[in-house]
N, CA, C and O atoms as a DFTB+ gen file, in Angstrom:
356 C
 N C O
     1  1      98.975     101.112     127.267
     2  2      99.928     100.189     126.621
     3  2     100.772     100.777     125.301
     4  3     100.380     101.076     124.173
     5  1     102.345     100.826     126.034
     6  2     103.037     101.467     124.768
     7  2     103.626     100.697     124.213
     8  3     104.413     100.345     125.092
     9  1     103.828     100.206     123.478
    10  2     104.825      99.596     122.603
    11  2     105.817     100.324     121.531
    12  3     105.703     101.457     121.064
    13  1     107.105      99.072     121.205
    14  2     108.457      99.810     120.172
    15  2     107.850      98.887     119.233
    16  3     107.098      97.945     119.487
    17  1     108.288      99.295     118.098
    18  2     108.336      98.264     116.884
    19  2     109.218      98.819     116.145
    20  3     109.161      99.899     115.558
    21  1     110.408      97.715     116.205
    22  2     111.358      98.081     115.078
    23  2     111.209      96.783     113.867
    24  3     110.689      95.668     113.900
    25  1     111.788      97.396     113.042
    26  2     111.846      97.018     111.566
    27  2     113.326      97.164     110.928
    28  3     113.699      98.256     110.500
    29  1     114.254      95.881     110.876
    30  2     115.274      96.171     109.900
    31  2     115.410      95.155     108.802
    32  3     114.910      94.040     108.946
    33  1     115.904      95.405     107.977
    34  2     116.440      94.341     106.825
    35  2     116.484      95.518     105.522
    36  3     116.320      96.737     105.472
    37  1     116.838      94.302     104.389
    38  2     117.257      95.523     102.891
    39  2     116.084      96.543     102.626
    40  3     114.915      96.396     102.984
    41  1     116.595      97.557     101.961
    42  2     115.409      98.127     101.592
    43  2     114.642      98.723     100.541
    44  3     115.172      99.305      99.594
    45  1     113.432      98.594     100.683
    46  2     112.845      98.356      99.638
    47  2     110.944      99.203      99.374
    48  3     110.030      99.437     100.165
    49  1     111.031      99.311      98.609
    50  2     109.433     100.066      98.289
    51  2     108.404      99.496      99.213
    52  3     108.013      98.333      99.118
    53  1     107.862     100.575     100.350
    54  2     106.602      99.763     100.835
    55  2     106.648      99.572     101.783
    56  3     105.719      98.992     102.346
    57  1     107.748      99.967     102.427
    58  2     107.580      99.144     104.162
    59  2     107.091      99.877     104.780
    60  3     107.203      99.323     105.873
    61  1     106.608     100.738     104.958
    62  2     105.968     101.903     105.673
    63  2     104.596     101.580     105.589
    64  3     103.788     101.085     106.375
    65  1     104.547     101.995     104.421
    66  2     103.385     101.693     103.896
    67  2     102.522     100.407     105.071
    68  3     101.808     100.573     106.060
    69  1     103.039      99.111     104.338
    70  2     102.811      97.935     105.143
    71  2     102.856      97.270     106.214
    72  3     102.360      96.192     106.543
    73  1     103.882      98.456     107.040
    74  2     103.749      98.210     108.559
    75  2     102.732      98.952     109.254
    76  3     102.125      98.578     110.258
    77  1     102.618      99.872     108.728
    78  2     101.313     100.593     109.749
    79  2      99.996     100.305     108.844
    80  3      98.928     100.814     109.184
    81  1     100.090      99.385     107.552
    82  2      98.894      98.770     107.119
    83  2      98.080      97.965     107.945
    84  3      96.858      97.817     107.929
    85  1      99.459      97.171     109.098
    86  2      98.725      96.043     109.481
    87  2      98.665      96.935     111.227
    88  3      98.122      96.407     112.198
    89  1      99.205      98.043     111.265
    90  2      99.015      98.853     112.719
    91  2      97.182      99.319     112.555
    92  3      96.412      99.287     113.515
    93  1      96.795      99.705     111.211
    94  2      95.358      99.789     111.699
    95  2      94.659      98.663     110.977
    96  3      93.471      98.631     111.299
    97  1      94.985      97.759     110.137
    98  2      94.237      96.845     110.433
    99  2      93.887      95.846     112.307
   100  3      92.898      95.192     112.640
   101  1      95.438      96.222     113.266
   102  2      95.128      95.404     114.513
   103  2      94.662      96.798     115.653
   104  3      94.793      96.951     116.868
   105  1      93.997      97.766     114.401
   106  2      93.942      99.155     115.074
   107  2      95.091      99.657     116.526
   108  3      94.918      99.831     117.733
   109  1      96.332      99.752     115.532
   110  2      97.203     100.248     116.575
   111  2      97.963     101.404     116.552
   112  3      99.112     101.527     116.128
   113  1      97.293     102.184     117.004
   114  2      98.263     104.065     116.984
   115  2      99.475     104.505     117.077
   116  3     100.244     104.759     118.004
   117  1      99.511     104.559     115.727
   118  2     101.159     105.334     115.714
   119  2     101.151     106.275     116.320
   120  3     100.172     107.020     116.352
   121  1     102.176     106.476     116.923
   122  2     102.646     108.154     117.907
   123  2     103.675     108.638     117.416
   124  3     103.931     109.842     117.414
   125  1     104.476     107.634     116.880
   126  2     105.675     108.198     116.631
   127  2     106.607     107.408     115.492
   128  3     106.567     106.185     115.627
   129  1     107.289     107.804     114.591
   130  2     108.177     106.962     113.733
   131  2     109.363     107.524     113.287
   132  3     109.350     108.666     112.830
   133  1     110.197     106.998     113.344
   134  2     111.966     107.252     112.524
   135  2     111.836     106.601     111.972
   136  3     111.024     105.685     112.103
   137  1     112.754     106.825     110.896
   138  2     113.065     105.781     109.752
   139  2     114.915     106.301     109.384
   140  3     115.385     107.434     109.493
   141  1     115.556     105.158     108.989
   142  2     116.795     106.050     108.525
   143  2     117.404     104.677     107.256
   144  3     117.045     103.500     107.223
   145  1     118.142     105.206     106.580
   146  2     118.732     103.940     105.595
   147  2     119.792     104.242     105.609
   148  3     120.164     105.376     105.308
   149  1     120.849     102.943     106.098
   150  2     122.626     102.775     106.157
   151  2     123.251     101.915     105.685
   152  3     123.447     100.803     106.176
   153  1     123.752     102.450     104.378
   154  2     123.940     101.826     103.419
   155  2     122.803     101.388     102.661
   156  3     122.119     102.247     102.107
   157  1     122.419      99.830     102.526
   158  2     121.299      99.760     101.748
   159  2     120.231      99.047     102.948
   160  3     119.173      98.435     102.800
   161  1     120.678      99.259     103.658
   162  2     119.426      98.550     105.049
   163  2     118.408      99.756     105.757
   164  3     118.584     100.940     106.043
   165  1     117.532      99.034     105.850
   166  2     116.554     100.228     106.067
   167  2     116.032      99.831     107.506
   168  3     115.521      98.742     107.766
   169  1     116.222     100.824     108.374
   170  2     115.852     100.762     110.052
   171  2     114.942     101.439     110.526
   172  3     115.206     102.642     110.544
   173  1     114.020     101.174     110.900
   174  2     112.589     102.226     111.522
   175  2     112.251     101.612     112.829
   176  3     112.184     100.389     112.954
   177  1     112.071     102.305     113.650
   178  2     111.472     102.452     114.984
   179  2     109.951     103.341     115.239
   180  3     109.678     104.541     115.254
   181  1     109.229     102.199     115.405
   182  2     107.854     103.466     115.749
   183  2     107.286     103.248     116.842
   184  3     106.932     102.083     117.019
   185  1     107.032     104.139     117.818
   186  2     106.551     103.850     118.804
   187  2     104.923     104.180     118.975
   188  3     104.430     105.308     118.977
   189  1     104.121     102.754     119.136
   190  2     102.965     102.836     118.941
   191  2     101.983     103.013     120.354
   192  3     102.538     103.292     121.416
   193  1     100.470     102.830     120.289
   194  2      99.773     102.962     121.369
   195  2      98.935     101.777     121.404
   196  3      98.215     101.763     120.406
   197  1      98.724     100.666     122.245
   198  2      98.260      99.247     121.839
   199  2      97.095      99.373     122.621
   200  3      96.565      98.262     122.595
   201  1      96.422     100.140     123.300
   202  2      95.303     100.533     124.101
   203  2      94.122     100.154     123.212
   204  3      93.290      99.605     123.934
   205  1      93.756     100.208     122.121
   206  2      92.910      99.939     121.597
   207  2      92.603      98.991     120.276
   208  3      91.798      98.943     119.345
   209  1      94.090      98.054     120.927
   210  2      94.596      96.997     119.841
   211  2      93.488      95.583     120.377
   212  3      93.209      95.103     121.476
   213  1      92.908      95.143     118.326
   214  2      91.680      94.456     118.860
   215  2      92.102      92.642     118.808
   216  3      91.319      91.726     118.558
   217  1      93.942      92.514     119.209
   218  2      93.810      91.380     118.738
   219  2      94.871      91.221     120.605
   220  3      95.340      92.193     121.197
   221  1      94.935      90.174     120.947
   222  2      95.810      89.802     121.951
   223  2      97.361      89.882     121.545
   224  3      97.826      89.856     120.405
   225  1      98.155      90.004     122.968
   226  2      99.830      90.306     122.218
   227  2     100.341      89.062     121.423
   228  3     101.099      89.336     120.492
   229  1      99.995      87.454     121.674
   230  2     100.519      87.330     120.788
   231  2     100.415      86.574     119.845
   232  3     101.176      85.796     119.271
   233  1      98.523      87.133     119.644
   234  2      98.398      87.601     117.768
   235  2      98.862      88.521     117.358
   236  3      99.328      88.474     116.219
   237  1      98.916      89.583     118.026
   238  2      99.564      90.524     117.374
   239  2     101.577      90.494     117.018
   240  3     102.145      91.383     116.384
   241  1     101.962      89.824     117.345
   242  2     103.550      89.426     117.514
   243  2     103.504      88.589     116.071
   244  3     104.159      88.674     115.032
   245  1     102.380      87.716     116.531
   246  2     102.758      86.931     115.117
   247  2     102.077      87.185     113.907
   248  3     102.417      86.535     112.919
   249  1     101.037      88.146     113.803
   250  2     101.089      89.124     112.674
   251  2     101.844      89.809     112.201
   252  3     101.861      89.869     110.972
   253  1     102.791      90.617     112.993
   254  2     104.170      91.017     112.720
   255  2     105.314      90.224     112.000
   256  3     105.855      90.367     110.903
   257  1     105.489      89.288     113.083
   258  2     106.543      88.006     112.311
   259  2     106.033      87.718     110.935
   260  3     106.868      87.513     110.054
   261  1     104.647      87.675     110.624
   262  2     104.577      86.983     109.220
   263  2     104.800      88.059     108.267
   264  3     105.447      87.951     107.225
   265  1     104.109      89.303     108.779
   266  2     104.588      90.501     107.490
   267  2     106.139      91.064     108.037
   268  3     106.390      92.247     107.806
   269  1     107.052      90.333     108.668
   270  2     108.655      90.488     107.996
   271  2     108.964      88.960     107.428
   272  3     109.657      88.795     106.424
   273  1     108.506      88.098     108.011
   274  2     109.074      86.861     107.000
   275  2     108.905      87.851     105.397
   276  3     109.732      88.238     104.572
   277  1     107.373      87.984     105.519
   278  2     106.808      87.957     103.831
   279  2     107.826      89.371     103.300
   280  3     108.141      89.373     102.110
   281  1     108.322      90.549     104.194
   282  2     108.947      91.604     103.757
   283  2     110.030      90.862     103.307
   284  3     110.354      91.237     102.180
   285  1     111.028      89.560     103.923
   286  2     112.309      89.187     104.701
   287  2     112.631      90.130     105.341
   288  3     113.839      90.215     105.124
   289  1     112.396      90.801     105.903
   290  2     112.861      91.649     107.289
   291  2     112.793      90.936     108.327
   292  3     112.431      89.761     108.371
   293  1     113.177      91.686     109.314
   294  2     113.251      91.268     110.721
   295  2     111.661      92.784     111.432
   296  3     111.775      94.000     111.588
   297  1     110.810      92.135     111.584
   298  2     109.813      93.028     112.422
   299  2     109.692      92.485     113.789
   300  3     109.696      91.256     113.859
   301  1     109.549      93.387     115.285
   302  2     109.383      93.068     116.300
   303  2     108.568      94.166     116.879
   304  3     108.628      95.364     116.603
   305  1     107.800      93.561     117.725
   306  2     107.589      94.526     118.875
   307  2     107.706      94.025     120.141
   308  3     107.600      92.849     120.490
   309  1     108.005      95.304     121.021
   310  2     108.070      94.537     122.104
   311  2     107.510      95.884     122.893
   312  3     107.857      97.058     122.766
   313  1     106.512      95.274     123.758
   314  2     105.854      96.570     125.169
   315  2     106.618      97.132     125.147
   316  3     107.681      97.196     124.530
   317  1     105.673      98.101     126.530
   318  2     106.711      98.923     127.121
   319  2     106.922      98.503     128.025
   320  3     107.946      99.011     128.481
   321  1     106.158      97.148     129.194
   322  2     106.448      96.841     130.230
   323  2     108.097      95.907     130.715
   324  3     108.658      95.754     131.800
   325  1     108.459      95.401     129.152
   326  2     109.432      95.069     128.827
   327  2     110.233      95.975     129.472
   328  3     110.769      95.712     130.549
   329  1     110.377      97.190     128.808
   330  2     111.849      98.120     129.272
   331  2     111.430      98.828     129.969
   332  3     112.004      99.916     130.002
   333  1     110.103      98.610     130.997
   334  2     110.384      99.355     132.250
   335  2     111.249      97.837     133.137
   336  3     112.070      97.980     134.043
   337  1     110.858      96.680     132.661
   338  2     111.388      95.839     133.784
   339  2     112.886      95.999     133.783
   340  3     113.354      96.290     134.884
   341  1     113.862      95.854     132.646
   342  2     114.601      96.051     131.980
   343  2     115.542      97.700     132.853
   344  3     116.655      98.225     132.816
   345  1     114.817      97.820     133.225
   346  2     115.225      99.748     133.963
   347  2     114.991      99.568     135.389
   348  3     114.912     100.564     136.107
   349  1     114.808      97.753     136.134
   350  2     114.348      98.265     137.153
   351  2     115.197      97.714     138.050
   352  3     115.577      97.993     139.187
   353  1     115.499      96.447     136.872
   354  2     116.760      95.353     137.906
   355  2     117.939      95.680     137.806
   356  3     118.806      95.055     138.417
């Protein structure tokens, strides 16, 4: 199962490192990553593989939400099945 992790907020040092560290902690494989700075806003999109994730979806979502609060940024995880459902409606 794949998912997309998005990170949006004011640019600061270590954002990629912190999000990557949580992915490693949860055994989530990062397959692709893109980032940009738009004025002073940091925007990142990661495509990840959840096949070997060591927690359930709720715990994973809560961990990334907590990380977002810690960094004062918005961090969201959207599973592939959500994108698939949006395209079949």
